[in-house]
Tab-separated table of C-alpha atoms in Angstrom:
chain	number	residue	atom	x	y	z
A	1	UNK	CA	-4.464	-5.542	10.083
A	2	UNK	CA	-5.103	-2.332	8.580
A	3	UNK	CA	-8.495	-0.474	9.287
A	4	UNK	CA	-10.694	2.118	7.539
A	5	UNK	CA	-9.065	4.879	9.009
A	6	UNK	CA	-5.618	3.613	8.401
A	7	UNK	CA	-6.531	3.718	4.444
A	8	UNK	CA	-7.956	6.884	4.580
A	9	UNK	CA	-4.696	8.528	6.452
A	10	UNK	CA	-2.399	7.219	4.182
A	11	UNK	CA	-1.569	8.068	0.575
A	12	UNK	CA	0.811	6.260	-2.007
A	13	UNK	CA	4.290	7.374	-2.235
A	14	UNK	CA	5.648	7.335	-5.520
A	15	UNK	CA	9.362	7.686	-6.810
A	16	UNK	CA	10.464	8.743	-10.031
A	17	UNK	CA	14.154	7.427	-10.667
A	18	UNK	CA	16.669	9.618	-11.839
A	19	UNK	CA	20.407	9.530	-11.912
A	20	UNK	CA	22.095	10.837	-8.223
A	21	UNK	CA	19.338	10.199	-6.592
A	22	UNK	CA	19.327	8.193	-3.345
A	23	UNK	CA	16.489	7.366	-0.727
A	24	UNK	CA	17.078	7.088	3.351
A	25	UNK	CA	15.855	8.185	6.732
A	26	UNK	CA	17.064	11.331	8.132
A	27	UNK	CA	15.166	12.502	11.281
A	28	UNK	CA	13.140	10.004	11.231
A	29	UNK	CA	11.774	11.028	7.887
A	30	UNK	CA	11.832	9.530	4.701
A	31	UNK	CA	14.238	11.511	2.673
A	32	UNK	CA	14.561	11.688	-1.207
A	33	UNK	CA	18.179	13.706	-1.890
A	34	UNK	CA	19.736	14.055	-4.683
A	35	UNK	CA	23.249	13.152	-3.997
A	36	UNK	CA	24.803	15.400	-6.951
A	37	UNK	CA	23.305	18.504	-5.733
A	38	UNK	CA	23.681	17.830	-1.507
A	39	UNK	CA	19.955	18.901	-1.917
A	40	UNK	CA	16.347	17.594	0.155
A	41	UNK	CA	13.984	16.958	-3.226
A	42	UNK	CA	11.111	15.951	-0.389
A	43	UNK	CA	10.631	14.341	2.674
A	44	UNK	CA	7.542	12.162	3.922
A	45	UNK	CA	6.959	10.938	7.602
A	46	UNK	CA	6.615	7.200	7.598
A	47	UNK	CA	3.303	6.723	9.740
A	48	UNK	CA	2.047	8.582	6.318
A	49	UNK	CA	2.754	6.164	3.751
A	50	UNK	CA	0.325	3.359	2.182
A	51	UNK	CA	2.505	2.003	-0.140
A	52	UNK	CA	5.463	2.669	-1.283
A	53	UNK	CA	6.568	2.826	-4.841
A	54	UNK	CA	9.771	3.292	-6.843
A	55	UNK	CA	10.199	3.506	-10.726
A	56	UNK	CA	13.433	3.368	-12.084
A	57	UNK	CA	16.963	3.407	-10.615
A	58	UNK	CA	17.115	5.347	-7.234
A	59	UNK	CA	19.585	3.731	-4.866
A	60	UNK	CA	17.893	2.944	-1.280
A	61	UNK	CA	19.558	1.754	2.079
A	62	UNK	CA	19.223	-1.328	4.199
A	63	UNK	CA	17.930	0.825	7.195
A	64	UNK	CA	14.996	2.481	5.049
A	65	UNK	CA	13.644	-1.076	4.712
A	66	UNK	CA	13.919	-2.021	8.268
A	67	UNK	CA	11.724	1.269	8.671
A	68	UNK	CA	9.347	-0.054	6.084
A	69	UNK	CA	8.954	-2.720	7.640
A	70	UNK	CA	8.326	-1.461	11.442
A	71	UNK	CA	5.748	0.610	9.783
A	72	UNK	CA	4.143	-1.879	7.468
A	73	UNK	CA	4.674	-0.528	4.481
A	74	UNK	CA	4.986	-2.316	1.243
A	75	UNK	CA	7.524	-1.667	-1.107
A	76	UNK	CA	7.692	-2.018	-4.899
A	77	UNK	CA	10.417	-1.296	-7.510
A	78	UNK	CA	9.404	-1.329	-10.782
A	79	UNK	CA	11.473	-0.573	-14.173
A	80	UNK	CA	11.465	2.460	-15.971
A	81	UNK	CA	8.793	0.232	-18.074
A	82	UNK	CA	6.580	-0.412	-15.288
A	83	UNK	CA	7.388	-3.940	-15.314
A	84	UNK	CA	7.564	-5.480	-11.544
A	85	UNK	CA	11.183	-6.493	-10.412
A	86	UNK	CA	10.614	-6.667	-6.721
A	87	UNK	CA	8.211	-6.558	-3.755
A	88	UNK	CA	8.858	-6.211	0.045
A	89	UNK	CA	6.094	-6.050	2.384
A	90	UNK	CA	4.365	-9.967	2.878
A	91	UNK	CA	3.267	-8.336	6.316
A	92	UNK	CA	0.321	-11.160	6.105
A	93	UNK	CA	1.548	-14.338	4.989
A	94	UNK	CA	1.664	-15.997	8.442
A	95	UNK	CA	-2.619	-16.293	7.582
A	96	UNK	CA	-2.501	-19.667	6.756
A	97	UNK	CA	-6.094	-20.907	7.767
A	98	UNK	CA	-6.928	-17.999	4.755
A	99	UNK	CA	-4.240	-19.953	1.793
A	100	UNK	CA	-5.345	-23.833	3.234
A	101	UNK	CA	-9.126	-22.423	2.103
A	102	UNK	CA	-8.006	-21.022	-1.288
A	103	UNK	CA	-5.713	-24.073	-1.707
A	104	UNK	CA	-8.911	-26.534	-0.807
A	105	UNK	CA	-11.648	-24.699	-2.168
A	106	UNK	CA	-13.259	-26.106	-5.277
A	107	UNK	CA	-11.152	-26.055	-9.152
A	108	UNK	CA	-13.910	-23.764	-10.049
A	109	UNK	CA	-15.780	-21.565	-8.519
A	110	UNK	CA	-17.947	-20.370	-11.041
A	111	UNK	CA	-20.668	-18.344	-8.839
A	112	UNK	CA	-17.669	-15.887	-7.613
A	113	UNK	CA	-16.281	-15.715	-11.139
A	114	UNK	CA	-20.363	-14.950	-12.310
A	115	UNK	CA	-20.084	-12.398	-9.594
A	116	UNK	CA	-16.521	-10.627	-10.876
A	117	UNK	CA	-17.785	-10.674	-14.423
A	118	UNK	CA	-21.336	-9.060	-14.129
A	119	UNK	CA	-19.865	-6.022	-11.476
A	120	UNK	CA	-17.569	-5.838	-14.211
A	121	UNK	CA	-19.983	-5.416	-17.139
A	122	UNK	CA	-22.271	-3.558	-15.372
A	123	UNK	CA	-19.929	-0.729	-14.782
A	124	UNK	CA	-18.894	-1.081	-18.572
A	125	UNK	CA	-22.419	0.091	-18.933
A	126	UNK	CA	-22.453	2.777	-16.341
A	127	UNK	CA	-19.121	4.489	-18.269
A	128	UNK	CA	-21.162	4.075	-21.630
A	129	UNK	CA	-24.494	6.219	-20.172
A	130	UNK	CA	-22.473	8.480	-18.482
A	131	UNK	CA	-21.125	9.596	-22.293
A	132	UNK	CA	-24.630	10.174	-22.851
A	133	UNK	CA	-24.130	8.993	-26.273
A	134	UNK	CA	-27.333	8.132	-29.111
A	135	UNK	CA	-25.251	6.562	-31.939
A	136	UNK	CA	-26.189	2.971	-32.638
A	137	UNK	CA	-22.934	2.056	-31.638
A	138	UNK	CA	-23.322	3.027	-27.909
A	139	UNK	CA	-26.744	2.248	-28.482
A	140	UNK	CA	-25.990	-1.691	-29.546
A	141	UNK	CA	-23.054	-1.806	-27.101
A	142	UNK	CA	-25.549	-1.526	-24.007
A	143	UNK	CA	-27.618	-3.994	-25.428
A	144	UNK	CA	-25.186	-6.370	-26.211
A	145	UNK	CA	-23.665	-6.012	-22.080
A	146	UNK	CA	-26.698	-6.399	-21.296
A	147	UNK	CA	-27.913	-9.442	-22.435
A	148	UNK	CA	-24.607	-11.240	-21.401
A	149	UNK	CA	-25.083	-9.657	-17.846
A	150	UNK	CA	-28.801	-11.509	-18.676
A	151	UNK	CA	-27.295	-14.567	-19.624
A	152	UNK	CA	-23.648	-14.991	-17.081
A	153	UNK	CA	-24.883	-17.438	-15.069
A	154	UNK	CA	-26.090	-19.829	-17.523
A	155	UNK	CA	-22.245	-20.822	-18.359
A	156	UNK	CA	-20.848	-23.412	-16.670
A	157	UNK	CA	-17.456	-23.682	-17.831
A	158	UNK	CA	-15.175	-20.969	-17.546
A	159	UNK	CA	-14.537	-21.026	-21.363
A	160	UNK	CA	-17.643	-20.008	-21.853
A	161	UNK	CA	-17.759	-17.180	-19.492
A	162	UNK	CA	-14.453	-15.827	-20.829
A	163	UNK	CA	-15.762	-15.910	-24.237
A	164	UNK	CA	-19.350	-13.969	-23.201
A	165	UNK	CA	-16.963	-11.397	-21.467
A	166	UNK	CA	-14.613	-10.822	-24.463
A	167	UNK	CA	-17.642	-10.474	-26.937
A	168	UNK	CA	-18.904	-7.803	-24.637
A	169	UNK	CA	-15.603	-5.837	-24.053
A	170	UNK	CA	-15.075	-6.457	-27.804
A	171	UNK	CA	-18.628	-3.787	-28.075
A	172	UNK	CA	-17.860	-1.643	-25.505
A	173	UNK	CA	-14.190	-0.387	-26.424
A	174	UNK	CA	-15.419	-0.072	-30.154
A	175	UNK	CA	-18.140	2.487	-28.907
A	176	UNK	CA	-16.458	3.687	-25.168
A	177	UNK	CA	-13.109	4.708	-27.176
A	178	UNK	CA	-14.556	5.676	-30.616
A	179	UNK	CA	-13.448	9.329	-30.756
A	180	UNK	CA	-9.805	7.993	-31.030
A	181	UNK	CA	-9.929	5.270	-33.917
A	182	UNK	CA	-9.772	2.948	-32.000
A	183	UNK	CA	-8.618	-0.666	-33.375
A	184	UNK	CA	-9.077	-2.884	-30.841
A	185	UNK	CA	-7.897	-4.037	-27.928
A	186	UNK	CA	-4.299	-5.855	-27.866
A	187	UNK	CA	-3.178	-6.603	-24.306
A	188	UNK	CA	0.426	-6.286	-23.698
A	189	UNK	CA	0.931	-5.918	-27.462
A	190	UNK	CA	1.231	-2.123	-27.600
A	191	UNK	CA	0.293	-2.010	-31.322
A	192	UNK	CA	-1.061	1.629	-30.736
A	193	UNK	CA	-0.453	4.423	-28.401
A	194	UNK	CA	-3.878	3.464	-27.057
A	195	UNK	CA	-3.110	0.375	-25.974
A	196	UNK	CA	0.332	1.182	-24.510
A	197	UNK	CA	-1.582	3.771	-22.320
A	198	UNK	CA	-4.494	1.310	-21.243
A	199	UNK	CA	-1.562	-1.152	-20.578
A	200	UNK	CA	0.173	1.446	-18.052
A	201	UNK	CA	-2.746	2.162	-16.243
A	202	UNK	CA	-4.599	-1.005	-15.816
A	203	UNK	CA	-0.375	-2.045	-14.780
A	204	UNK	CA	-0.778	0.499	-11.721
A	205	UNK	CA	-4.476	-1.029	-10.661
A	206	UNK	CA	-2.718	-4.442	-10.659
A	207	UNK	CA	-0.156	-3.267	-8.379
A	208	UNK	CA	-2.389	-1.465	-6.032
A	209	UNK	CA	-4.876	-4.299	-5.898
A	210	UNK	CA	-1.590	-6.938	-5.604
A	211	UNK	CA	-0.963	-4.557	-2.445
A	212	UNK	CA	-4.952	-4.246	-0.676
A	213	UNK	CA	-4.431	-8.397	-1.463
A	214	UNK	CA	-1.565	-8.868	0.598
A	215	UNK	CA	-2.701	-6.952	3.516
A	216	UNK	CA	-4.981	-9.692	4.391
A	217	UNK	CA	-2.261	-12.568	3.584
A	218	UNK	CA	-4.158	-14.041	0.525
A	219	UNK	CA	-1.905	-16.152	-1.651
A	220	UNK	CA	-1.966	-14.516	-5.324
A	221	UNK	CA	-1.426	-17.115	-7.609
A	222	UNK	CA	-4.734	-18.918	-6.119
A	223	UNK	CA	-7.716	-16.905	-8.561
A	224	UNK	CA	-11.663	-18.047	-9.047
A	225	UNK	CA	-11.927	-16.749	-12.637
A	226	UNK	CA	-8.355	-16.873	-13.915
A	227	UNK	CA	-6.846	-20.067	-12.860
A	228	UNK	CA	-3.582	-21.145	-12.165
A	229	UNK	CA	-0.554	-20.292	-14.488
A	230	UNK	CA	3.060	-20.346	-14.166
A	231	UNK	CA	3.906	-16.808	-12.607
A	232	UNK	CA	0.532	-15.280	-12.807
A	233	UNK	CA	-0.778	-13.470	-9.750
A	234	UNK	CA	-4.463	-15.061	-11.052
A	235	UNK	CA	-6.652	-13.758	-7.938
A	236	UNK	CA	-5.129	-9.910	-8.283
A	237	UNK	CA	-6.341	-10.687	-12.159
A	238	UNK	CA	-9.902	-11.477	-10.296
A	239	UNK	CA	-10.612	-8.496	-8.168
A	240	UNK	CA	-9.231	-5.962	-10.412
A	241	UNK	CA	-12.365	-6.442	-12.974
A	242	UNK	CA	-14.703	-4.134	-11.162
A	243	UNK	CA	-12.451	-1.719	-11.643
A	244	UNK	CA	-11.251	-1.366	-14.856
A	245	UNK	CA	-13.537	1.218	-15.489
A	246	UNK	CA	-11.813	3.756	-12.805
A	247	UNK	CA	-8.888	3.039	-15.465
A	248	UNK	CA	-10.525	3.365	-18.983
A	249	UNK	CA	-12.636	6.683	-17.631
A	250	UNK	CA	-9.436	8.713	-16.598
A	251	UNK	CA	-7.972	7.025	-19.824
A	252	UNK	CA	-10.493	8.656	-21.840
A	253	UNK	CA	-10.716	11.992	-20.362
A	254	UNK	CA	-7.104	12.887	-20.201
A	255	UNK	CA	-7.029	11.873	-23.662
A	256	UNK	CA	-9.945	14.033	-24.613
A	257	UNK	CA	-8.376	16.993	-22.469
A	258	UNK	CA	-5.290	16.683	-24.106
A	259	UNK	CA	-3.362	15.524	-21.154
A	260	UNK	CA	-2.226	12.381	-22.589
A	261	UNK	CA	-1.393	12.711	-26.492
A	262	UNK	CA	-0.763	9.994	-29.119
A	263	UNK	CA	2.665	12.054	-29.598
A	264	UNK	CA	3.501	11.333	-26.110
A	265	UNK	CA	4.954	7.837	-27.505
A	266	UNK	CA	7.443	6.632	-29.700
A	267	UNK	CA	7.384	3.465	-31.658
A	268	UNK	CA	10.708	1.135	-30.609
A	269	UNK	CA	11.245	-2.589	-31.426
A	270	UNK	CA	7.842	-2.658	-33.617
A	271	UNK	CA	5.926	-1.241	-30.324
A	272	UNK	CA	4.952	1.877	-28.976
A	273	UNK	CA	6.570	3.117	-25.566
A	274	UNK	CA	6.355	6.084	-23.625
A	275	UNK	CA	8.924	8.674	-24.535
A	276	UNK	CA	11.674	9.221	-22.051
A	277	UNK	CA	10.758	11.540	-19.493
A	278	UNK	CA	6.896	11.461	-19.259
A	279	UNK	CA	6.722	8.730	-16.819
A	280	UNK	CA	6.121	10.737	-14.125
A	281	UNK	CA	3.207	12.445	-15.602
A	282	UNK	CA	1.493	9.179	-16.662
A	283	UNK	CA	2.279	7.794	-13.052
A	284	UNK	CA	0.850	10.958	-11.274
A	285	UNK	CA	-2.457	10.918	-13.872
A	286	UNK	CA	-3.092	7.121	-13.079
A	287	UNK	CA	-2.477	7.126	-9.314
A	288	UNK	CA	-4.162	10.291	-9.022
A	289	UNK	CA	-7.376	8.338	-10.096
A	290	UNK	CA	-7.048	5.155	-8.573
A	291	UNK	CA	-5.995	6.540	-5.015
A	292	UNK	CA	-10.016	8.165	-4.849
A	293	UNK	CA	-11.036	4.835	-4.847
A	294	UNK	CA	-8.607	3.135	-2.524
A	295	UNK	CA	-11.059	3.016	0.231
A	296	UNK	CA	-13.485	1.397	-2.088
A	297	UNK	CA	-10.871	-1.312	-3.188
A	298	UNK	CA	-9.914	-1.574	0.562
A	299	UNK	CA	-13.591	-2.368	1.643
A	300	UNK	CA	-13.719	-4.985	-1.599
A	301	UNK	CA	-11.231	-6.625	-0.531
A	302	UNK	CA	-12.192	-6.515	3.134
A	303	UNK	CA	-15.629	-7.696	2.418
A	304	UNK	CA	-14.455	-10.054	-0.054
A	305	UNK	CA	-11.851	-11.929	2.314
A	306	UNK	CA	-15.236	-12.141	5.007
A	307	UNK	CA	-17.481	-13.672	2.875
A	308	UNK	CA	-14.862	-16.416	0.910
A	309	UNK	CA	-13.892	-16.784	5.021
A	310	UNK	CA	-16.761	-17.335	6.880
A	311	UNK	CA	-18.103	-19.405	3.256
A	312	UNK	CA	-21.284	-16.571	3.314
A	313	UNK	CA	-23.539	-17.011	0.249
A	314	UNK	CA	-22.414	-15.425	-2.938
A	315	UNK	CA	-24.894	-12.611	-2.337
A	316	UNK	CA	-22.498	-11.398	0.556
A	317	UNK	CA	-19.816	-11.183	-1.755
A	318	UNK	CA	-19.037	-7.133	-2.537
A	319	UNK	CA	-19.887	-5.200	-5.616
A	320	UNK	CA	-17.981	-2.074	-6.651
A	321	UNK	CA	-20.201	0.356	-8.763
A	322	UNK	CA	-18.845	2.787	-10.415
């Protein structure tokens, strides 16, 4: 199992595909060539890599995996999209004593989800002082987060909970994002460039929390908050919450900054996409901000798989502020 140390050493390797390019080992390195030009566009040495990431089409050999695998790396290939086609790496699985708790503990566990959902809110209100705002939007958007922080654990049913959550995101985007007309939030709907952003970069916190997940051999699909659904990966939906934030934060200052412009996508099928041949910037922005905290998430998870473990009291369950 990986340590403290181990996260700190290691960094995320990311690849961009492009046509003619082709990954392997050469020297015991990891080599990215590009086949066209007989030409080295980088080399990484394996004991360096967290995680291992390619986007798009890049071709990649049998032996590269056996090497990813010696070395415990995890591998993901995503579409030019972002959308998740495959994963190697399930380095953990063999921890069954871990899935026969998740598959026995109670249908709801409604003091964890309590938990998840106030660290959550509370760092919506941390990103809403640190704008140092006075308008009465700001202004009625703390209140409102902070009464339902006052009032989470009076729900019972996880209905309830979801709707006391989505009444206080519903306040907090409107006055967090209000410099850029904002309209809402529309999950996986892209209506806006705004939303197709937020979608990317809370896509790349999934996939890095999906990975800190599996290191410890939870099973996904098992969540506390978000229950059980055909092909959803419900617990990485549960830990992510508390850090949303690292997500909206960069979201807003590139925006503000000018790195990421609404021109930077293109509206296709009725929804807006990224225009060919920014991917790479949006992928180095996002990972750039989420791999600061990836000894944070590391510990989270750490602490997180101790406590539901050894069945500690929910006040030994970890809190990420932001």
């Amino acid at each position: 199992m990986f340590t403290h140390k181990d996260i700190e050493n290691k960094s995320i390797f990311v690849i961009n595909g492009r046509e003619h390019q082709h990954l392997h080992i050469k020297s015991g390195f990891m080599h990215l060539e590009d086949t066209e030009k007989g030409t080295t566009i980088t080399k990484f040495p394996f004991p360096k890599i967290l995680f291992l990431i390619v986007i798009g089409h890049t071709t990649i050999t049998t032996a590269l995996i056996e090497k990813c695998n010696k070395y415990k790396i995890p591998l993901l290939v995503m579409k030019p999209n972002f959308r998740s086609v495959y994963y190697f790496g399930n380095f953990a699985d063999a921890n069954f004593l871990l899935r026969k708790r998740q598959h026995t503990q109670p249908k709801f566990r409604m003091d964890i989800a309590h938990k998840l959902v106030r660290n959550k809110l509370s760092n919506q209100i941390n990103l809403l002082k640190k704008t140092r705002r006075k308008d009465q939007l700001t202004i009625t958007a703390i209140s409102t987060i902070e009464q339902a922080i006052i009032h989470c654990d009076e729900k019972s049913m996880l209905r309830e909970l979801m709707a006391l959550e989505g009444r206080s995101a519903k306040t907090y985007f409107a006055a967090y994002f209000s410099d850029f007309n904002w309209k809402g939030r529309a999950p996986r709907v892209k209506r806006d460039a705004y939303n197709a952003c937020l979608d990317i970069g809370y896509t790349f916190l999934f996939n890095f929390m999906e990975n800190m997940c599996r290191l410890f051999g939870f099973d996904l699909y098992v969540g506390v908050y978000h229950q059980l659904w055909f092909k959803r990966k419900s617990l990485v939906c549960d830990l992510i919450e508390p850090f949303r934030c690292i997500v909206d934060h960069h979201f807003r200052k590139a925006f503000n900054y000018g790195t990421f412009k609404v021109s930077d996508f293109e509206i296709t099928n009725k929804a807006y996409r990224l225009k060919i041949g920014l991917h790479a910037k949006y992928t180095q922005e996002f990972y750039t901000a989420i791999i600061n905290y990836k000894l944070d998430m590391f510990k989270y998870v750490q602490a997180y798989y101790r406590a539901f473990m050894g069945e500690k009291s929910i006040e030994l369950y970890p809190v990420f502020e932001y």
